[in-house]
Amino acid sequence: PRSILQWNVGCHRDISHESLSLFRLLEPHIEILVLGTGDRVERLHPGMLKQMRECGIAVEVQDTPNACATFNFLMSEKRMVAAGLIPP
């Protein structure tokens, strides 16, 4: 179901294994996580991305405006997608 959850992340440096655990717990299980890292694309630790892939979740990291557009597009295709968005 469509939901909005508070994600306790203020900037890309706050994204961690723990903060991403929220997305691994969602039901129904998501297949794609779109992360918006603010005004620009920020690199995330490869280990975090690998852990998400091992859980069956692809992660797409973009600046937040593009992440919103990608999320909306994937939703329109009826994909199981979630977004973690940091305001620009």
Tab-separated table of C-alpha atoms in Angstrom:
chain	number	residue	atom	x	y	z
A	1	PRO	CA	0.000	0.000	0.000
A	2	ARG	CA	1.031	3.602	-0.466
A	3	SER	CA	2.636	4.958	2.677
A	4	ILE	CA	4.723	7.862	3.853
A	5	LEU	CA	7.213	7.116	6.596
A	6	GLN	CA	9.590	9.411	8.412
A	7	TRP	CA	13.158	8.528	7.500
A	8	ASN	CA	15.596	9.859	10.104
A	9	VAL	CA	18.198	11.064	7.583
A	10	GLY	CA	19.234	14.701	7.236
A	11	CYS	CA	22.037	14.394	4.677
A	12	HIS	CA	23.714	11.713	2.570
A	13	ARG	CA	26.300	11.076	5.332
A	14	ASP	CA	23.429	9.847	7.549
A	15	ILE	CA	22.585	7.014	5.137
A	16	SER	CA	23.789	3.819	6.784
A	17	HIS	CA	23.069	0.097	7.029
A	18	GLU	CA	20.703	0.961	9.885
A	19	SER	CA	18.822	3.711	8.061
A	20	LEU	CA	18.407	1.475	4.994
A	21	SER	CA	16.974	-1.332	7.160
A	22	LEU	CA	13.596	0.446	7.015
A	23	PHE	CA	13.347	-0.371	3.312
A	24	ARG	CA	14.189	-4.043	3.846
A	25	LEU	CA	11.263	-4.348	6.261
A	26	LEU	CA	8.557	-2.940	3.998
A	27	GLU	CA	5.688	-5.207	3.018
A	28	PRO	CA	5.032	-5.953	0.272
A	29	HIS	CA	8.736	-6.358	-0.506
A	30	ILE	CA	10.117	-3.606	-2.756
A	31	GLU	CA	12.280	-4.344	-5.792
A	32	ILE	CA	13.747	-0.861	-6.325
A	33	LEU	CA	14.812	1.847	-3.889
A	34	VAL	CA	15.318	5.317	-5.353
A	35	LEU	CA	17.510	7.496	-3.139
A	36	GLY	CA	17.527	11.264	-3.610
A	37	THR	CA	20.665	12.720	-2.033
A	38	GLY	CA	19.790	16.422	-2.180
A	39	ASP	CA	21.040	18.973	-4.716
A	40	ARG	CA	23.540	16.590	-6.288
A	41	VAL	CA	24.286	12.905	-6.594
A	42	GLU	CA	26.422	11.710	-3.684
A	43	ARG	CA	28.424	8.484	-3.582
A	44	LEU	CA	27.294	5.927	-1.021
A	45	HIS	CA	29.455	3.225	0.507
A	46	PRO	CA	29.555	0.261	-1.912
A	47	GLY	CA	29.000	-2.170	0.980
A	48	MET	CA	25.597	-0.656	1.706
A	49	LEU	CA	24.533	-0.960	-1.919
A	50	LYS	CA	25.803	-4.545	-2.070
A	51	GLN	CA	23.841	-5.454	1.063
A	52	MET	CA	20.651	-4.095	-0.479
A	53	ARG	CA	21.253	-6.056	-3.724
A	54	GLU	CA	21.776	-9.213	-1.652
A	55	CYS	CA	18.329	-8.576	-0.142
A	56	GLY	CA	16.864	-8.356	-3.649
A	57	ILE	CA	16.538	-4.575	-3.729
A	58	ALA	CA	18.142	-2.550	-6.531
A	59	VAL	CA	19.247	0.934	-5.442
A	60	GLU	CA	19.229	3.950	-7.745
A	61	VAL	CA	21.050	7.016	-6.335
A	62	GLN	CA	20.215	10.389	-7.896
A	63	ASP	CA	19.831	14.020	-6.977
A	64	THR	CA	16.440	14.514	-5.325
A	65	PRO	CA	14.570	16.216	-8.214
A	66	ASN	CA	15.540	13.381	-10.592
A	67	ALA	CA	14.845	10.775	-7.907
A	68	CYS	CA	11.284	12.111	-7.602
A	69	ALA	CA	10.797	11.850	-11.358
A	70	THR	CA	12.230	8.311	-11.438
A	71	PHE	CA	10.017	7.252	-8.526
A	72	ASN	CA	6.899	8.626	-10.229
A	73	PHE	CA	7.788	6.907	-13.503
A	74	LEU	CA	8.366	3.545	-11.787
A	75	MET	CA	5.095	3.926	-9.872
A	76	SER	CA	3.256	4.577	-13.129
A	77	GLU	CA	4.660	1.257	-14.392
A	78	LYS	CA	3.204	-0.449	-11.271
A	79	ARG	CA	6.688	-1.401	-10.017
A	80	MET	CA	7.301	-2.201	-6.353
A	81	VAL	CA	9.342	0.906	-5.564
A	82	ALA	CA	10.160	3.074	-2.574
A	83	ALA	CA	11.964	6.400	-2.319
A	84	GLY	CA	14.238	7.815	0.342
A	85	LEU	CA	14.433	11.556	-0.302
A	86	ILE	CA	16.651	14.225	1.221
A	87	PRO	CA	15.367	17.730	0.463
A	88	PRO	CA	17.653	19.784	-1.811
